[in-house]
Short mmCIF file of C-alpha atoms in Angstrom, two decimals:
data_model
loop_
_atom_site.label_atom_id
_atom_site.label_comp_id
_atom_site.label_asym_id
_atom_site.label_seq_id
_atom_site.Cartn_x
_atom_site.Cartn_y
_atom_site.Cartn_z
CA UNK I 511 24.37 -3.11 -19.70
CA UNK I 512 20.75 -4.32 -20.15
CA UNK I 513 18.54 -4.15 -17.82
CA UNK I 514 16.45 -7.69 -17.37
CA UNK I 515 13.77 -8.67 -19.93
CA UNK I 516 10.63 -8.88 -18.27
CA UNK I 517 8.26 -11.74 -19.31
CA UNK I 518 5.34 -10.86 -21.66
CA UNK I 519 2.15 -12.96 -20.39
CA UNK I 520 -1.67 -12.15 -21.48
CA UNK I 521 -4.46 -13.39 -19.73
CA UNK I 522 -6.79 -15.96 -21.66
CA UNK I 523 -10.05 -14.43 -22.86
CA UNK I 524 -13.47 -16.61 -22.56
CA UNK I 525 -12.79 -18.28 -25.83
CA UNK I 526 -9.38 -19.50 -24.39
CA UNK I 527 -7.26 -17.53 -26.96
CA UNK I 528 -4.42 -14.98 -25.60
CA UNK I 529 -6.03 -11.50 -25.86
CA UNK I 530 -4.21 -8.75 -27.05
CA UNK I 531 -3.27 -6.18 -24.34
CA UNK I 532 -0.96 -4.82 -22.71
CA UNK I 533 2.71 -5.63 -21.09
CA UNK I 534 3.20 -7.06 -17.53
CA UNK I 535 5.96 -5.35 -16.05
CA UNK I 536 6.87 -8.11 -13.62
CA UNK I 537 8.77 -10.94 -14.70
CA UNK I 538 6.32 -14.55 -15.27
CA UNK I 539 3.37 -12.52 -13.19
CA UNK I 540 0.29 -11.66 -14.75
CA UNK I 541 -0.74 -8.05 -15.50
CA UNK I 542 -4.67 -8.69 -13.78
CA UNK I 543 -6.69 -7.91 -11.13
CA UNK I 544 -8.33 -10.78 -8.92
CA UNK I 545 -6.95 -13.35 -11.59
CA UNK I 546 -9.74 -11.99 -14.22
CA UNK I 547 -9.38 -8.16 -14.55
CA UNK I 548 -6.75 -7.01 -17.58
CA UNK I 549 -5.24 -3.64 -18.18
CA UNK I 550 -8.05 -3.92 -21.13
CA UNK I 551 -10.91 -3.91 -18.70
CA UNK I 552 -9.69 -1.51 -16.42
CA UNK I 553 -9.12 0.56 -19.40
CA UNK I 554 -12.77 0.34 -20.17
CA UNK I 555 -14.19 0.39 -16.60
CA UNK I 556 -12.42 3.97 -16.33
CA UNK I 557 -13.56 4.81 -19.96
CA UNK I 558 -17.40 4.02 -18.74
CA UNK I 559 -17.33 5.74 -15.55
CA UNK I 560 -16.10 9.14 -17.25
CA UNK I 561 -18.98 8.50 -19.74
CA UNK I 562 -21.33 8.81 -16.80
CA UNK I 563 -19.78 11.29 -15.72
CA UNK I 564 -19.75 13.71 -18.89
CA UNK I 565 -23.53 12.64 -18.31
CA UNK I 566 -24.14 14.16 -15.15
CA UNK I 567 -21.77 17.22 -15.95
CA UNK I 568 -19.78 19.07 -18.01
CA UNK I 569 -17.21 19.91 -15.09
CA UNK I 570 -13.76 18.16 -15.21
CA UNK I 571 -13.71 15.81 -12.41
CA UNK I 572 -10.51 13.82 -11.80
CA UNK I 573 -10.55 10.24 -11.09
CA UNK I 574 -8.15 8.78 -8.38
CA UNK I 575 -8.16 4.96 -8.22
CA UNK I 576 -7.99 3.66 -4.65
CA UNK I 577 -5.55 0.73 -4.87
CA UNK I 578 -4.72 -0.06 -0.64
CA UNK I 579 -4.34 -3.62 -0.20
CA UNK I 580 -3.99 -4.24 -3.67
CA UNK I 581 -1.26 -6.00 -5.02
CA UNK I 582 1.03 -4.13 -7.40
CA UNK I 583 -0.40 -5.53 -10.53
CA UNK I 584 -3.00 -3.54 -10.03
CA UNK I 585 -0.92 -0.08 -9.61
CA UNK I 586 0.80 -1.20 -12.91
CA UNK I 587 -2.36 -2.28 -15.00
CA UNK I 588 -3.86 1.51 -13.65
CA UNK I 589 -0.81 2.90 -15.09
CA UNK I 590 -0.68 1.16 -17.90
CA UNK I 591 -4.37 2.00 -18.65
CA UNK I 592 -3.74 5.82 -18.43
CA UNK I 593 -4.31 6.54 -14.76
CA UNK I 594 -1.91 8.09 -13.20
CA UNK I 595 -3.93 9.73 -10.17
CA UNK I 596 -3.66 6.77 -7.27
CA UNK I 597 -4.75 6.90 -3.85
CA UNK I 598 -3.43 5.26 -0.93
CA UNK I 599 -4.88 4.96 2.60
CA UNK I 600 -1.61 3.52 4.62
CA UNK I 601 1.44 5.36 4.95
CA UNK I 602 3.92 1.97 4.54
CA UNK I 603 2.02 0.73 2.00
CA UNK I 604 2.58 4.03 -0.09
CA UNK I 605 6.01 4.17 0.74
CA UNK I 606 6.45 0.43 -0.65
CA UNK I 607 4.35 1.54 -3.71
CA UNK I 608 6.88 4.18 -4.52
CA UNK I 609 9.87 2.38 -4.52
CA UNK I 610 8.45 -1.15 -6.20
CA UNK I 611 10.13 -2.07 -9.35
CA UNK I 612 7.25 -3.70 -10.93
CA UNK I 613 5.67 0.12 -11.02
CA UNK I 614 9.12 1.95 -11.22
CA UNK I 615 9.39 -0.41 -14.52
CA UNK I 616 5.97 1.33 -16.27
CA UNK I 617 8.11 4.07 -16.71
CA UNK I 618 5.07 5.82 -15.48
CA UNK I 619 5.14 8.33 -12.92
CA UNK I 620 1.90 8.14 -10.61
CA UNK I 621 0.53 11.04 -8.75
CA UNK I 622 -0.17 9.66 -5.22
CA UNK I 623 -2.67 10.86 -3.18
CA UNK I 624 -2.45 10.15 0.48
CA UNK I 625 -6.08 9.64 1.40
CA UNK I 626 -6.17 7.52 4.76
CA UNK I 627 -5.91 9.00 8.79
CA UNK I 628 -2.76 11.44 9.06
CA UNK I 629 -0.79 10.58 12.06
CA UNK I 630 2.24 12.92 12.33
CA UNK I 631 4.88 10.06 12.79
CA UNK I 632 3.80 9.31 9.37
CA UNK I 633 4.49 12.30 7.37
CA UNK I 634 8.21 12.09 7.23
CA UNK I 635 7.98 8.80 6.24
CA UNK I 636 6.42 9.61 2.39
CA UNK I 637 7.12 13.49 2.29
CA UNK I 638 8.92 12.88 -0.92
CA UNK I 639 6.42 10.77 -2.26
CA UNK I 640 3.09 12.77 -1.82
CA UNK I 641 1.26 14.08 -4.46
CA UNK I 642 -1.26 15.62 -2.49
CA UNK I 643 -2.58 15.34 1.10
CA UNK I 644 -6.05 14.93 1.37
CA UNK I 645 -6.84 14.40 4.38
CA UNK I 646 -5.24 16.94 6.16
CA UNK I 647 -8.09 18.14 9.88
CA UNK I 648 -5.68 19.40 12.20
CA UNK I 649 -3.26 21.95 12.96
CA UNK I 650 -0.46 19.11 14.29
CA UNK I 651 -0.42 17.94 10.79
CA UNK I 652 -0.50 21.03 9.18
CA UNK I 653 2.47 21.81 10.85
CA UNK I 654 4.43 18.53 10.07
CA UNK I 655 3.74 18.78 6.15
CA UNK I 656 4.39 22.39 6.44
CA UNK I 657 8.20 21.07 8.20
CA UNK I 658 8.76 17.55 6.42
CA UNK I 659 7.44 18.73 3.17
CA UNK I 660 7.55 22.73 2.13
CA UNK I 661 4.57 24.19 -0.06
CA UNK I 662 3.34 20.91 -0.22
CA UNK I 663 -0.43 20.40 -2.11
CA UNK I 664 -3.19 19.83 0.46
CA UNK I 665 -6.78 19.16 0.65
CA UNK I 666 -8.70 19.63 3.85
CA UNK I 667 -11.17 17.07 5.15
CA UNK I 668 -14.44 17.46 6.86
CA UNK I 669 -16.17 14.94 8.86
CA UNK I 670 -19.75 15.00 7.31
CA UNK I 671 -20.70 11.37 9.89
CA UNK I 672 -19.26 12.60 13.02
CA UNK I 673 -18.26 8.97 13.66
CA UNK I 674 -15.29 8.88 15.92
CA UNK I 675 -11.83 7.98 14.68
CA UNK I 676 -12.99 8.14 11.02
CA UNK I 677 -11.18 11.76 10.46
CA UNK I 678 -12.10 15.19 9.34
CA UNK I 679 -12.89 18.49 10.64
CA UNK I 680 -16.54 20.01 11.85
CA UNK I 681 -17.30 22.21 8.67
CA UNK I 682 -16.67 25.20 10.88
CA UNK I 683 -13.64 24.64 11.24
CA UNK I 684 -12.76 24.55 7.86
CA UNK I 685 -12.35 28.37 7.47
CA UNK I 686 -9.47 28.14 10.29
CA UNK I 687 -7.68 25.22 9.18
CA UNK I 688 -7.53 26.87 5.60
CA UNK I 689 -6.25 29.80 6.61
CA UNK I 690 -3.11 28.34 9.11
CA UNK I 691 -2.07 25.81 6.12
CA UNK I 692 -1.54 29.25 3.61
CA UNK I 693 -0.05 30.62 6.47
CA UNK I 694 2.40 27.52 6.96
CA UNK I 695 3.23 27.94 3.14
CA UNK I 696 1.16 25.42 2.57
CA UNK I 697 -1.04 25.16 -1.36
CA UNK I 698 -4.53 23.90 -0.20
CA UNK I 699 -6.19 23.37 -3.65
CA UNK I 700 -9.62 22.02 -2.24
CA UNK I 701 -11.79 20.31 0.50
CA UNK I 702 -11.72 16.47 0.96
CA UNK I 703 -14.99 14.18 2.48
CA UNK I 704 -16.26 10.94 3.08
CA UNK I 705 -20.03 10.20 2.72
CA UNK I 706 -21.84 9.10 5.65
CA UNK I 707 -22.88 5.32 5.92
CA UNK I 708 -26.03 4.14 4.10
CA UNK I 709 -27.96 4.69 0.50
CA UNK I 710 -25.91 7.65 -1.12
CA UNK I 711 -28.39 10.22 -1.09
CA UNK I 712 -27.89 10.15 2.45
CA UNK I 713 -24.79 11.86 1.07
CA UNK I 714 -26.17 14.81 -0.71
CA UNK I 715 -26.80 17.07 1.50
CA UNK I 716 -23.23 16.80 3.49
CA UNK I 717 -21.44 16.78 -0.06
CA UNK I 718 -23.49 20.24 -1.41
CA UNK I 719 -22.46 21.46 2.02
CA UNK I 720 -18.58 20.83 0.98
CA UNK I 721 -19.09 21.81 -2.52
CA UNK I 722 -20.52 25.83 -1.05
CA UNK I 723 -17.95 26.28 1.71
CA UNK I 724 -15.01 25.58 -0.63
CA UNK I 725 -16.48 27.99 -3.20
CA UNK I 726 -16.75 30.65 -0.32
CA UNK I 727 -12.93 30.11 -0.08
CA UNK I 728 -12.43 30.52 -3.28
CA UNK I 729 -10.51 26.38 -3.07
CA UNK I 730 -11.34 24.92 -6.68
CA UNK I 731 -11.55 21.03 -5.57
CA UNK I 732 -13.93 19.09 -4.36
CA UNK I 733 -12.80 15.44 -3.42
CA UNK I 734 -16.13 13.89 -2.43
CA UNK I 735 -17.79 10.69 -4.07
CA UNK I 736 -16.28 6.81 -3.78
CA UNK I 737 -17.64 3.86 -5.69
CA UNK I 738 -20.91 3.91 -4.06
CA UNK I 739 -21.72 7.28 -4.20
CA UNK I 740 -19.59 9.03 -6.88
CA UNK I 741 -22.90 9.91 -9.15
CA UNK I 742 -24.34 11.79 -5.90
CA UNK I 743 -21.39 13.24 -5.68
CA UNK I 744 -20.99 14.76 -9.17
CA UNK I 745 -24.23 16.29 -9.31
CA UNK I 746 -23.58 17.87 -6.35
CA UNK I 747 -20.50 19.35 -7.41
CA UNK I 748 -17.29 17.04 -7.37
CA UNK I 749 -14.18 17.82 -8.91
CA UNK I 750 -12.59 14.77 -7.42
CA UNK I 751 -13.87 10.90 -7.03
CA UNK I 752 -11.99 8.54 -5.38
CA UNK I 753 -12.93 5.19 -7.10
CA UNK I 754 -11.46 1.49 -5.90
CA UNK I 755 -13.96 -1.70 -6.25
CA UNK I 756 -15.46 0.00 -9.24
CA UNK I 757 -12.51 -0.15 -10.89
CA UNK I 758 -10.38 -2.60 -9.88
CA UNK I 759 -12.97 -5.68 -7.75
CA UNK I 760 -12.87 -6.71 -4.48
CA UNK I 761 -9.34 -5.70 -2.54
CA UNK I 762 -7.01 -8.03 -1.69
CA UNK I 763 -6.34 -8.52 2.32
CA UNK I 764 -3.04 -7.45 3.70
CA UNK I 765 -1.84 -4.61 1.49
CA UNK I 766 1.32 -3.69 -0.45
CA UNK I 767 3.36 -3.81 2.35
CA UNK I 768 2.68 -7.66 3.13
CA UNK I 769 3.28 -8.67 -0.53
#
C-alpha cells in the first residue's frame, strides 16, 4: 500500500515565476518561512553564516537552528536544506516536533537539542527524543537524565548575567556539576551559555571565561553565541552557535504545540 502523495508547491520568486527548489512535505502547504523564506534561502543563509565563520576561524563550529514557536515548515525546510542539528526551548513543543508527520515525512532524522529551562517533570517526557541536553545546572536534573535517560549526552550551562530564572550555574560550580553527571553515567561533551543582555561584546569576556574552564576539564564544546552575538562568540572560542532569526526571520507566536 502507498503511502499518500504529498502535494508539490514552490513559492513564486520576485519575477512571479515558480522557482525551482525543493519538496514540501505537507500536503497543499507551502515549504517557507514567514510566507517569503524557501528551503533555497535558508540553504544560503546557513551557507553565508559558515562563510563568516571559516572567516573568523578555522575551528569546526556546529550550527544548531533554534526553531521554538516555529511552525513545522520551518523544521522541514532546515532539514531539507542540510541541517539536521535543531534546538528547541519547550519540552511539549519538542515532543510534538518528534512525532509530526510533516518532519517524520523528510525522511530526515534531526538531532534535537533541548536548549530551554530543565524542569525535572519534563525530562521523562522527551528522554527518547533528546539529542543532547544543554542546559543541564543542577544536580536534580542530573539525576533525572541520569534515571529517565542512561548515558545520555549533556552540556552544562553557566549563568554568565546572573539574572534570576534565566538558568545556569555560577562558573564555580561548574567543576562539581561536571564531575556528579560522569559519576551518574552521564557523557558531558561541553559547557553551554547565554550572553548577557546588551551590544555583544558585552559578551566576550563571560564567553572566553566558558571557553578556559571547559578546556581545564578537558570538555571539547563550547555552546555559546546566538544570532546577535555568534561572531563574538567564535572568536572567542565557540564550537557551538545556536542560530534562530538569522536563519529562519521573526518566530511565529504560540509554538509547535499550538499548531
Amino acid at each position: 500500500m502507498h503511502g499518500p502523495r504529498w502535494r508539490v508547491v514552490l513559492l513564486a520568486g520576485p519575477s512571479g515565476h515558480r522557482s525551482a527548489g525543493d519538496r514540501c512535505v505537507a500536503p497543499k502547504r507551502r515549504c517557507a518561512v514567514n510566507d517569503q523564506l524557501t528551503v533555497e534561502a535558508v540553504r544560503r543563509r546557513i551557507a553565508e553564516v559558515r562563510a563568516e565563520i571559516a572567516q573568523l576561524t578555522d575551528r569546526s563550529v556546529r550550527i544548531v537552528g533554534v526553531t521554538k514557536t516555529h511552525l513545522d515548515d520551518v523544521v522541514v525546510a532546515a532539514l531539507q536544506a542540510g541541517l539536521v542539528d535543531l534546538g528547541e526551548n519547550y519540552a511539549q513543543d519538542l515532543r510534538a516536533r518528534a512525532g509530526a508527520a510533516p518532519i517524520l515525512a523528510t525522511g530526515v532524522a534531526p538531532r534535537w537539542h533541548f536548549i530551554g529551562q530543565l524542569q525535572s517533570n519534563k525530562v521523562r517526557l522527551i528522554a527518547g527524543d533528546v539529542w543532547c541536553w544543554q542546559t543541564v545546572d543542577r544536580s536534580s536534573i542530573i539525576a533525572e537524565i541520569a534515571r529517565r535517560d542512561p548515558g545520555a549526552r549533556i552540556m552544562v550551562q553557566v549563568d554568565l548575567a546572573g539574572i534570576p530564572g534565566r538558568g545556569g550555574c555560577r562558573i564555580a560550580e561548574v567543576s562539581g556539576l561536571v564531575g556528579e553527571a560522569g559519576r551518574a553515567g552521564l557523557a558531558v561533551i561541553g559547557l553551554m551559555a547565554v550572553g548577557v543582555p546588551g551590544p555583544p561584546e558585552l559578551s566576550r569576556t563571560g564567553f572566553a571565561q566558558v571557553v578556559r574552564t571547559a578546556e581545564d576539564l578537558g570538555l571539547a564544546e563550547r555552546s555559546i553565541g546566538m544570532s546577535g552575538d555568534y561572531r563574538v562568540a567564535v572568536e572567542e572560542g565557540s564550537t557551538m552557535v545556536r542560530l534562530g532569526s538569522l536563519l529562519f526571520g521573526d518566530r511565529r507566536v504560540g509554538g509547535a504545540s499550538s499548531q
